[in-house]
Coordinates of C-alpha atoms in Angstrom, one line a residue:
M1 CA 0.0 0.0 0.0
S2 CA 1.4 3.4 -0.9
G3 CA 0.4 6.9 0.3
E4 CA -0.7 8.2 3.6
D5 CA -4.1 7.1 5.2
E6 CA -5.9 7.6 8.4
T7 CA -4.4 4.4 9.9
G8 CA -0.9 5.8 9.5
I9 CA 0.4 2.4 8.2
G10 CA 2.2 4.0 5.2
D11 CA 4.0 1.9 2.6
I12 CA 3.9 -1.9 3.0
P13 CA 5.9 -4.1 0.7
S14 CA 4.2 -7.0 -1.2
A15 CA 4.6 -10.6 -0.2
R16 CA 7.9 -12.1 -0.8
G17 CA 6.8 -15.1 -2.9
P18 CA 6.0 -18.8 -2.4
T19 CA 9.3 -19.5 -0.9
G20 CA 9.1 -16.7 1.7
I21 CA 7.7 -16.5 5.1
L22 CA 4.2 -16.7 3.8
G23 CA 4.9 -19.8 1.7
R24 CA 3.1 -23.0 2.4
Q25 CA 4.5 -24.7 5.6
R26 CA 3.2 -27.1 8.1
M27 CA 3.0 -26.4 11.8
N28 CA 4.5 -28.6 14.5
P29 CA 1.6 -30.6 16.1
M30 CA 0.2 -29.2 19.4
L31 CA 1.6 -31.1 22.3
A32 CA -0.9 -33.2 24.3
D33 CA 1.0 -33.0 27.6
P34 CA -0.7 -30.3 29.8
V35 CA 2.5 -28.9 31.2
T36 CA 4.2 -28.7 27.8
A37 CA 1.0 -27.3 26.3
M38 CA 0.9 -24.6 29.0
R39 CA 4.6 -23.8 28.5
H40 CA 3.9 -23.6 24.8
F41 CA 0.9 -21.3 25.4
V42 CA 2.9 -18.9 27.7
N43 CA 5.8 -18.8 25.2
F44 CA 3.4 -18.0 22.4
Q45 CA 1.7 -15.3 24.4
R46 CA 5.1 -13.8 25.2
Q47 CA 6.0 -13.7 21.5
A48 CA 2.7 -12.2 20.6
L49 CA 3.2 -9.4 23.2
A50 CA 6.7 -8.8 21.7
L51 CA 4.9 -7.6 18.5
K52 CA 4.5 -4.2 20.3
K53 CA 8.3 -3.9 20.3
S54 CA 8.6 -4.1 16.6
T55 CA 10.6 -1.2 15.1
S56 CA 8.2 -0.8 12.1
I57 CA 4.9 -2.1 10.9
D58 CA 6.7 -4.2 8.3
N59 CA 8.6 -6.0 11.1
A60 CA 5.4 -6.5 13.1
F61 CA 3.6 -8.1 10.1
D62 CA 6.6 -10.4 9.4
A63 CA 6.7 -11.5 13.1
M64 CA 2.9 -12.0 13.1
E65 CA 3.1 -14.2 10.0
T66 CA 5.8 -16.3 11.7
L67 CA 3.5 -16.9 14.7
I68 CA 0.5 -17.7 12.5
I69 CA 2.6 -20.5 10.8
K70 CA 3.3 -21.9 14.3
V71 CA -0.4 -22.2 15.0
V72 CA -2.1 -23.4 11.7
D73 CA -1.1 -24.5 8.3
F74 CA -2.7 -22.9 5.2
S75 CA -2.5 -23.0 1.5
Y76 CA -3.1 -19.4 0.6
V77 CA -3.1 -16.1 2.4
S78 CA -4.3 -12.5 1.8
L79 CA -3.8 -9.4 4.1
Q80 CA -6.7 -6.9 3.3
Y81 CA -7.1 -3.2 4.2
R82 CA -10.5 -1.6 4.7
D83 CA -10.6 2.1 4.0
A84 CA -13.0 4.7 5.5
E85 CA -15.6 4.0 2.8
G86 CA -15.6 0.3 3.6
N87 CA -13.8 -0.8 0.5
F88 CA -11.2 -3.6 0.7
S89 CA -7.8 -3.8 -1.1
P90 CA -5.0 -6.3 -0.7
L91 CA -1.8 -5.2 1.0
R92 CA 0.2 -8.4 0.7
Q93 CA -1.0 -11.8 -0.4
I94 CA -0.1 -15.2 -1.9
C95 CA -3.2 -16.5 -3.7
P96 CA -4.4 -16.8 -7.3
A97 CA -6.3 -13.9 -8.7
S98 CA -9.2 -16.2 -9.5
L99 CA -9.7 -17.1 -5.8
P100 CA -13.1 -15.7 -4.8
I101 CA -13.3 -13.4 -1.8
D102 CA -16.6 -12.9 0.0
V103 CA -16.8 -9.2 0.8
S104 CA -19.9 -9.5 3.0
L105 CA -18.0 -12.1 5.1
M106 CA -15.1 -9.8 5.5
Q107 CA -17.4 -6.9 6.6
W108 CA -19.1 -9.2 9.1
V109 CA -15.8 -10.3 10.6
M110 CA -14.5 -6.7 10.8
N111 CA -17.7 -5.6 12.6
S112 CA -17.7 -8.5 15.0
Q113 CA -13.9 -8.3 15.6
E114 CA -13.8 -12.1 16.2
V115 CA -11.6 -14.8 14.7
S116 CA -13.9 -16.8 12.4
A117 CA -13.6 -20.1 10.6
V118 CA -16.1 -20.8 7.8
P119 CA -16.5 -23.7 5.4
V120 CA -15.7 -23.1 1.7
E121 CA -15.6 -25.3 -1.4
Y122 CA -12.9 -24.1 -3.9
S123 CA -10.8 -26.3 -6.2
L124 CA -7.6 -24.6 -7.4
D125 CA -4.7 -26.3 -9.2
G126 CA -5.6 -29.7 -7.9
E127 CA -6.1 -28.5 -4.4
Y128 CA -9.4 -28.7 -2.7
L129 CA -9.9 -25.8 -0.2
R130 CA -12.4 -26.6 2.5
S131 CA -12.2 -23.8 5.1
L132 CA -11.4 -20.1 5.5
I133 CA -10.0 -18.5 8.7
A134 CA -10.5 -14.7 9.0
L135 CA -8.4 -12.8 11.6
P136 CA -9.4 -9.1 12.2
F137 CA -6.6 -6.8 13.2
G138 CA -8.5 -3.8 14.5
R139 CA -10.7 -1.5 12.4
H140 CA -8.9 -1.6 9.1
H141 CA -6.9 -4.8 8.6
L142 CA -8.0 -8.4 8.0
M143 CA -6.0 -11.6 7.2
L144 CA -7.6 -14.4 5.3
L145 CA -6.2 -18.0 5.4
W146 CA -7.5 -20.7 3.1
R147 CA -7.0 -24.3 4.3
E148 CA -7.4 -27.8 2.9
Q149 CA -8.7 -29.0 6.3
D150 CA -12.4 -28.7 7.4
T151 CA -13.4 -26.2 10.0
D152 CA -13.6 -29.1 12.5
A153 CA -9.9 -29.5 12.2
L154 CA -9.3 -26.2 14.0
T155 CA -8.9 -27.0 17.6
Q156 CA -9.9 -24.9 20.6
E157 CA -6.3 -24.3 21.5
Q158 CA -5.6 -22.9 18.0
E159 CA -8.6 -20.6 18.2
V160 CA -7.3 -19.2 21.5
L161 CA -3.9 -18.6 20.1
L162 CA -5.2 -17.0 16.9
S163 CA -7.5 -14.7 19.1
I164 CA -4.5 -13.7 21.1
L165 CA -2.6 -12.9 17.9
S166 CA -5.5 -11.0 16.5
R167 CA -5.8 -8.8 19.6
E168 CA -2.1 -8.1 19.9
M169 CA -1.7 -7.2 16.3
A170 CA -4.7 -4.9 16.5
A171 CA -3.1 -3.2 19.5
V172 CA 0.1 -2.8 17.6
L173 CA -1.7 -1.1 14.6
D174 CA -3.7 1.1 16.9
T175 CA -0.6 2.1 18.8
H176 CA 1.2 2.9 15.6
H177 CA -1.8 4.8 14.3
Y178 CA -2.1 7.0 17.4
R179 CA 1.7 7.5 17.5
L180 CA 1.6 8.9 14.0
R181 CA -1.4 11.1 14.9
L182 CA 0.5 12.4 17.9
E183 CA 3.6 13.1 15.8
K184 CA 1.4 15.0 13.3
A185 CA -0.2 17.0 16.1
H186 CA 3.3 17.8 17.6
A187 CA 4.5 18.9 14.1
A188 CA 1.3 21.0 13.6
M189 CA 1.8 22.6 17.0
A190 CA 5.5 23.3 16.2
D191 CA 4.4 25.0 13.0
I192 CA 1.9 27.1 14.9
V193 CA 4.4 28.1 17.5
A194 CA 6.9 29.0 14.8
S195 CA 4.3 31.1 13.0
I196 CA 3.3 33.2 16.1
P197 CA 4.7 36.7 15.5
I198 CA 5.8 36.9 19.2
G199 CA 9.0 35.4 20.7
L200 CA 8.3 32.3 22.8
L201 CA 10.7 30.2 24.9
S202 CA 9.7 27.1 26.8
L203 CA 11.5 26.2 30.1
D204 CA 11.1 22.9 31.9
H205 CA 11.0 22.6 35.7
N206 CA 14.9 22.3 35.7
N207 CA 15.2 25.7 34.0
V208 CA 16.4 24.0 30.7
V209 CA 15.3 25.6 27.5
Q210 CA 13.1 23.1 25.6
M211 CA 11.9 25.3 22.7
I212 CA 12.6 28.7 21.1
N213 CA 10.7 29.9 18.1
P214 CA 12.1 31.9 15.2
P215 CA 10.7 35.3 16.4
A216 CA 12.4 34.8 19.7
E217 CA 15.7 33.9 17.9
N218 CA 15.4 37.1 15.9
T219 CA 14.5 39.3 18.9
L220 CA 17.2 37.9 21.2
R221 CA 19.7 37.3 18.3
L222 CA 20.3 33.8 19.6
G223 CA 20.5 30.7 17.5
R224 CA 18.6 27.6 18.7
D225 CA 21.6 25.4 18.8
R226 CA 23.1 27.7 21.5
V227 CA 20.1 27.5 23.8
I228 CA 18.1 24.2 23.4
G229 CA 18.9 21.7 26.2
I230 CA 20.8 24.3 28.3
D231 CA 19.9 26.0 31.5
Y232 CA 18.7 29.5 30.6
H233 CA 21.0 31.1 33.2
F234 CA 23.9 30.0 31.1
C235 CA 22.7 30.6 27.5
L236 CA 20.5 33.8 27.7
P237 CA 21.8 37.3 28.3
S238 CA 22.3 37.7 32.1
E239 CA 20.0 40.7 32.2
L240 CA 17.2 38.6 30.6
A241 CA 17.9 35.6 32.9
E242 CA 17.7 37.9 36.0
L243 CA 14.4 39.3 34.8
I244 CA 12.9 35.9 34.2
D245 CA 13.8 34.9 37.7
K246 CA 12.1 38.1 39.0
L247 CA 8.9 37.6 37.0
S248 CA 8.6 33.8 37.7
G249 CA 5.8 32.9 40.0
G250 CA 3.3 35.4 38.5
D251 CA 0.4 34.8 36.2
G252 CA 2.1 36.3 33.1
A253 CA -0.1 39.4 33.2
E254 CA 2.9 41.7 34.1
E255 CA 5.2 42.7 31.3
A256 CA 8.6 44.2 32.1
E257 CA 10.8 46.2 29.7
L258 CA 14.4 45.3 29.2
V259 CA 17.2 47.1 27.4
L260 CA 19.6 44.5 25.9
P261 CA 23.1 45.7 25.2
A262 CA 24.8 44.6 22.0
P263 CA 27.1 41.5 22.5
A264 CA 30.8 42.0 22.7
G265 CA 32.2 42.8 19.2
N266 CA 28.6 43.1 17.9
G267 CA 28.9 39.8 16.2
P268 CA 26.3 37.1 15.9
D269 CA 25.4 35.1 19.0
G270 CA 25.6 31.8 17.1
G271 CA 23.3 29.7 15.0
G272 CA 23.3 32.2 12.2
A273 CA 21.4 34.9 14.1
E274 CA 22.0 38.5 13.2
P275 CA 23.9 40.7 15.7
R276 CA 21.8 42.4 18.3
R277 CA 21.3 46.1 18.1
E278 CA 22.7 48.4 20.7
G279 CA 20.0 49.4 23.2
Q280 CA 17.4 47.1 21.9
I281 CA 14.2 47.3 24.0
I282 CA 12.1 44.2 24.5
G283 CA 9.1 43.4 26.6
V284 CA 9.3 40.2 28.7
S285 CA 6.6 38.3 30.5
V286 CA 6.7 34.8 32.2
S287 CA 3.7 32.5 32.6
P288 CA 3.6 29.1 34.3
M289 CA 3.2 26.1 32.0
C290 CA 0.1 23.9 32.5
N291 CA 0.2 22.2 35.8
D292 CA 0.3 18.4 36.3
E293 CA -2.2 16.5 38.3
S294 CA -0.4 17.0 41.5
G295 CA -0.6 20.8 41.1
G296 CA 3.1 21.3 40.6
Q297 CA 4.5 23.5 37.9
N298 CA 5.8 21.7 34.8
G299 CA 7.7 24.7 33.5
R300 CA 7.4 28.2 32.2
I301 CA 6.7 30.1 29.0
V302 CA 8.7 33.2 28.4
I303 CA 7.3 35.8 26.0
C304 CA 9.7 38.3 24.4
R305 CA 8.4 41.2 22.2
D306 CA 10.5 43.7 20.3
L307 CA 8.9 46.9 21.4
R308 CA 10.5 49.0 18.7
L309 CA 7.9 48.2 16.1
S310 CA 4.9 48.4 18.5
R311 CA 6.1 51.8 19.7
E312 CA 6.5 53.1 16.1
V313 CA 2.9 51.9 15.3
K314 CA 1.7 53.6 18.5
K315 CA 3.4 56.8 17.4
L316 CA 1.8 56.6 13.9
R317 CA -1.6 56.1 15.5
E318 CA -1.1 59.1 17.7
L319 CA 0.0 61.2 14.8
D320 CA -3.0 60.0 12.8
A321 CA -5.3 60.9 15.7
M322 CA -3.6 64.3 16.0
K323 CA -4.1 64.9 12.3
D324 CA -7.8 64.1 12.6
D325 CA -8.1 66.4 15.6
F326 CA -6.3 69.2 13.8
L327 CA -8.3 68.8 10.7
S328 CA -11.5 68.8 12.7
L329 CA -10.4 72.0 14.6
I330 CA -9.3 73.8 11.5
T331 CA -12.5 73.0 9.6
H332 CA -14.7 74.2 12.5
E333 CA -12.6 77.4 12.8
L334 CA -13.0 78.0 9.1
R335 CA -16.7 77.5 9.0
T336 CA -17.6 80.6 11.1
P337 CA -15.8 83.2 8.9
L338 CA -16.8 81.4 5.7
T339 CA -20.4 81.6 6.8
S340 CA -20.1 85.4 7.2
I341 CA -18.3 85.7 3.8
M342 CA -21.1 83.7 2.1
A343 CA -23.8 85.7 3.7
Y344 CA -22.3 89.2 2.8
S345 CA -21.4 88.1 -0.7
E346 CA -25.0 86.9 -1.4
T347 CA -26.4 90.1 0.1
L348 CA -24.2 92.2 -2.2
M349 CA -25.2 90.2 -5.2
L350 CA -28.9 90.5 -4.5
D351 CA -29.1 94.1 -3.1
E352 CA -28.8 96.5 -6.1
S353 CA -29.9 99.5 -4.0
Q354 CA -26.4 99.8 -2.6
G355 CA -25.2 100.9 -6.0
V356 CA -22.7 98.1 -6.4
P357 CA -20.9 98.6 -9.8
G358 CA -21.5 95.9 -12.4
D359 CA -17.9 94.8 -12.7
W360 CA -17.8 94.5 -8.9
R361 CA -20.8 92.2 -9.0
E362 CA -18.7 89.8 -11.1
Y363 CA -15.9 89.7 -8.5
I364 CA -18.5 89.2 -5.7
G365 CA -19.9 86.3 -7.7
I366 CA -16.4 84.7 -7.8
I367 CA -16.0 85.2 -4.0
N368 CA -19.4 83.5 -3.5
S369 CA -18.5 80.6 -5.9
E370 CA -15.1 80.0 -4.2
G371 CA -16.8 80.3 -0.8
K372 CA -19.2 77.5 -1.7
R373 CA -16.3 75.3 -2.9
L374 CA -14.5 75.9 0.5
C375 CA -17.7 75.1 2.4
Q376 CA -18.0 71.8 0.4
L377 CA -14.4 71.0 1.2
I378 CA -15.0 71.6 4.9
D379 CA -18.1 69.5 4.9
N380 CA -16.4 66.7 3.2
A381 CA -13.4 66.8 5.6
L382 CA -15.7 66.8 8.6
D383 CA -17.7 64.0 7.2
L384 CA -14.7 61.9 6.5
T385 CA -13.2 62.5 10.0
R386 CA -16.5 61.6 11.7
M387 CA -16.9 58.4 9.6
R388 CA -13.4 57.2 10.4
G389 CA -13.8 58.0 14.0
E390 CA -17.2 56.1 14.0
K391 CA -18.8 59.2 15.3
M392 CA -21.4 59.5 12.5
R393 CA -24.8 57.9 13.0
F394 CA -26.3 56.2 10.0
E395 CA -30.1 55.7 9.8
F396 CA -31.5 53.2 7.4
T397 CA -34.9 53.7 5.7
R398 CA -36.9 51.8 3.1
Q399 CA -36.2 53.3 -0.3
D400 CA -36.7 52.5 -3.9
P401 CA -33.1 52.9 -5.2
N402 CA -34.2 53.6 -8.7
E403 CA -36.3 56.6 -7.6
L404 CA -33.4 57.9 -5.5
I405 CA -31.0 57.5 -8.4
G406 CA -33.4 59.2 -10.8
A407 CA -33.8 62.2 -8.5
V408 CA -30.0 62.6 -8.4
I409 CA -29.7 62.4 -12.2
M410 CA -32.3 65.1 -12.6
S411 CA -30.0 67.6 -10.8
F412 CA -27.3 67.0 -13.5
S413 CA -29.5 67.4 -16.5
H414 CA -28.4 71.0 -17.1
A415 CA -24.7 70.2 -16.8
M416 CA -25.1 67.2 -19.2
E417 CA -27.0 69.3 -21.7
E418 CA -24.3 72.0 -21.7
K419 CA -21.6 69.4 -22.5
G420 CA -23.8 67.5 -25.0
L421 CA -23.5 64.3 -23.0
E422 CA -25.7 61.3 -23.9
L423 CA -27.3 59.7 -20.9
E424 CA -28.5 56.0 -20.9
M425 CA -30.5 54.7 -17.9
D426 CA -30.8 50.9 -17.5
L427 CA -32.5 50.4 -14.1
A428 CA -33.8 47.0 -13.2
D429 CA -37.5 46.8 -12.3
D430 CA -37.3 43.7 -10.0
I431 CA -35.4 45.4 -7.2
G432 CA -38.2 47.0 -5.2
E433 CA -37.5 48.8 -2.0
C434 CA -34.4 48.1 0.1
S435 CA -32.7 49.4 3.3
L436 CA -30.5 52.4 2.5
I437 CA -29.0 55.4 4.3
E438 CA -31.0 57.8 2.1
D439 CA -28.9 61.0 2.2
R440 CA -25.6 59.2 2.2
F441 CA -26.4 56.8 -0.6
A442 CA -27.7 59.8 -2.6
Q443 CA -24.3 61.5 -1.8
V444 CA -22.5 58.4 -3.3
V445 CA -24.5 58.6 -6.5
T446 CA -24.0 62.3 -6.7
N447 CA -20.2 62.0 -6.3
L448 CA -20.0 59.2 -8.9
V449 CA -22.2 61.0 -11.5
S450 CA -20.4 64.3 -10.8
N451 CA -17.0 62.6 -11.6
A452 CA -18.5 61.0 -14.7
V453 CA -19.7 64.4 -16.0
K454 CA -16.3 66.1 -15.2
F455 CA -14.2 63.5 -16.8
T456 CA -16.3 62.9 -19.9
A457 CA -15.5 65.0 -22.9
P458 CA -18.3 66.9 -24.7
G459 CA -20.4 64.6 -26.9
G460 CA -19.5 61.6 -24.7
K461 CA -21.8 59.0 -23.0
I462 CA -22.7 58.2 -19.5
T463 CA -24.6 55.0 -18.5
I464 CA -26.3 54.4 -15.2
A465 CA -27.5 50.8 -14.5
T466 CA -28.9 48.8 -11.6
R467 CA -29.6 45.1 -11.1
K468 CA -30.3 42.6 -8.4
A469 CA -27.1 40.6 -7.7
D470 CA -26.0 37.6 -5.6
P471 CA -25.3 38.1 -1.9
L472 CA -22.1 39.6 -0.8
P473 CA -19.6 37.4 1.1
G474 CA -20.9 36.8 4.6
S475 CA -24.4 37.8 3.7
A476 CA -27.5 35.7 3.0
V477 CA -29.6 38.3 1.2
P478 CA -29.4 39.4 -2.4
S479 CA -27.7 42.7 -3.1
L480 CA -28.1 45.8 -5.2
L481 CA -25.4 46.4 -7.9
L482 CA -25.1 50.0 -9.2
S483 CA -22.8 50.9 -12.0
V484 CA -21.8 54.3 -13.4
R485 CA -20.0 54.1 -16.7
D486 CA -18.5 57.0 -18.7
S487 CA -16.6 57.3 -21.9
G488 CA -14.1 59.7 -20.5
C489 CA -10.3 59.7 -20.2
G490 CA -10.0 56.6 -18.0
I491 CA -7.4 56.0 -15.3
S492 CA -4.0 54.4 -15.8
P493 CA -3.3 51.1 -13.9
E494 CA -0.6 52.7 -11.7
N495 CA -3.3 55.1 -10.4
M496 CA -6.0 52.6 -9.7
N497 CA -5.0 52.0 -6.1
R498 CA -4.8 55.7 -5.4
I499 CA -8.2 56.7 -6.6
F500 CA -9.9 56.2 -3.3
A501 CA -7.2 57.9 -1.2
D502 CA -7.7 61.3 0.6
F503 CA -7.1 64.4 -1.4
E504 CA -6.2 62.5 -4.6
I505 CA -7.0 64.3 -7.8
L506 CA -5.9 62.3 -10.9
E507 CA -5.8 62.8 -14.6
K508 CA -6.2 66.6 -14.7
V509 CA -7.4 67.5 -18.2
K510 CA -8.7 70.7 -19.6
H511 CA -12.3 69.8 -19.4
H512 CA -12.0 68.8 -15.8
T513 CA -12.9 71.4 -13.1
A514 CA -10.9 71.3 -9.9
G515 CA -12.3 69.2 -7.0
T516 CA -11.5 68.5 -3.4
G517 CA -10.1 65.0 -3.8
L518 CA -12.3 63.6 -1.0
S519 CA -15.4 62.5 -2.8
L520 CA -14.3 59.0 -3.6
A521 CA -12.8 58.5 -0.1
I522 CA -16.1 59.5 1.4
C523 CA -17.9 57.1 -1.0
R524 CA -15.8 54.2 0.2
Q525 CA -16.5 55.1 3.9
I526 CA -20.3 55.3 3.2
I527 CA -20.5 52.1 1.3
E528 CA -18.1 49.9 3.3
N529 CA -18.6 51.2 6.8
G530 CA -22.2 52.4 6.5
H531 CA -23.9 49.9 4.1
H532 CA -21.4 47.1 4.7
G533 CA -21.0 46.8 1.0
K534 CA -18.1 47.3 -1.5
I535 CA -17.1 49.8 -4.1
W536 CA -14.6 49.2 -6.9
L537 CA -13.4 50.6 -10.2
E538 CA -12.7 49.2 -13.7
S539 CA -10.9 51.5 -16.1
E540 CA -8.7 51.8 -19.1
P541 CA -6.9 54.9 -20.3
D542 CA -8.7 56.8 -23.1
R543 CA -11.6 54.2 -22.9
G544 CA -13.5 55.4 -19.9
S545 CA -14.2 54.1 -16.4
V546 CA -16.9 52.1 -14.6
F547 CA -17.6 52.5 -10.9
Y548 CA -19.4 49.7 -9.2
V549 CA -21.3 49.9 -5.9
Q550 CA -22.8 46.7 -4.3
V551 CA -24.8 46.8 -1.1
P552 CA -27.2 44.3 0.6
L553 CA -30.9 44.8 -0.1
E554 CA -31.6 44.3 3.6

C-alpha cells in the first residue's frame, strides 16, 4: 500500500513469494502434555506481546506471520485493508487472482472483531480448499487464510492462540496509528508556535530551554543550537535571565521592559542569528506552564516582544489621531468666517440698491462661488473625519433605489446638456424597496455621477445601471449592484489604487474642473462602513471608467 491514510500504516511491501515466510508450511503438532502445552501457550503469548516492540509495521507483520505459521497450516493467504468507505484492497497476499473473496463475510468479521472459521468449497490447481479462517486486526486490517482442512480440524487451542494474535496485532496497529497522529499533532503545534509573531521560549522545571521559536531567535539574536537543552541562566543574556527569575511565580499578566546591550564585538550570537542592536528594547513576561495532576508547575513560558515596532505603530496612530483632531479643529474654525463671507457676498449680489458697480458684482460672484467650494471641502473633511472615528450615525430607511438615483440624475440634467453628453438609464424593475441610508447613498450617487460628468469630454456618453445581484460574502440576502459608466479619459493602472485615497486628484485635463479629492474617499466610507458593501473601479486609459457599488438589499 502506498500513500498516507488515516491508519498511518504507510508503505507496506508486497509478499515475498511462495518460498518466503508466507509460503506453504506445516506447523508442529500441538503437544498433548498439559505442562508442555501450558509452556507452549505462555511462550506463544510472550512472542505475541513482543509484537509491540517491533521497530516498524513491516517487522510487526513479518513477526505476526511467523507466529501464525506456528499455529495453523494454510494454502493461501491475503492481508486486506479496509478504507474509511468500507472498500477492501490487498496489502500483501499469496493467492491466485481467481480465488473468490466474499466481501460480505469480511465486513461481518470486521464488525464482530472475532476470529472466524467458515467452510468453503474451492478447487484450485488440484487442491481442494475446505475452510477459510478470518483474523481481524483492528478497524482496518483483516487476514484471510485458506486451508485444505475442514473447520472441524481447527482446535480450541488454535482458536485461542489466533485470538491472542488478533488482539495483539490490533493493539500494535492502533498504537502505531495513534503514535503517528501524535507526531502529526506535535508537528502542527510546532508550525503554529513557529508562526506566532511573538517570541516564545519554553523552560522545563529544571530551567532547561526546551523550545525557542524563530521570532524569539530574531528578537534575542540567539541561535537555537546555542540554547536548546541548556539552563537558561547559562545561555540567555544575564539581564534577561535575571528578569525571568524576577517575573517567575506570577500569572504572566505583568510585562517588564528590558534594554539589551549589544554583544561584545557586535557579532552574531551563534546559530546564524544576526547581531543584536545596541540598546534594543524588549518586553518580557513569564507564565507558568500547564500544571500536572499534583498541582506542581511543569515549567514556564517566556514571551519576548521587540517593542521598537509596536512603539512606532503607536506613534503613527497618535500622529493620525492628531491629524484628525487638527483637521476637525481647522474646519470648524474656518466654517464661522466662511459663513459670514457667504452671507455678505450673497447680500451684495442681491441688493442692487447699494449701488454696487456691475464689474464688482462679477468679482463678488467669484467670491461667492469659491466660498461655496470651500464650504463643500470643509463639509467633506468633517464627514470623513467623523466616519473614520465612527462618530457619525447612519439611519436606514426603506427606499426605492431607482427613484433615488433618478432624483440625483435630474440635478445633473443641465450640466449634461451644456456638454452635450448622452445619458442612458438601465434600471432593473425587479429590485423594489431596500434598506438604504438615504442621504448618504444619494451622496455616493452624486459624487460618482459628478465625476463622470467632469471626466467625460463633450459629446460623450454616461450609462447608469442597476440590477439585483448575488449576496455579498458573509451575507445571505441578495444585493443591489449599481454601475456608473463613462466614456471619459479613464485611469491608468498605476493610479487605480490611489483613486480612493484622501485628497487625490488624478488625470487633470482641460475639461475637468478642480475638486477636493475627497469625494471617492467618502464614497468608500459610506458604502463599506455604512452599508457594509463594497465599491470598486474598472478603467482603461482613453476608454472610460466604470464605478461599481454593491450593497445588501436588507
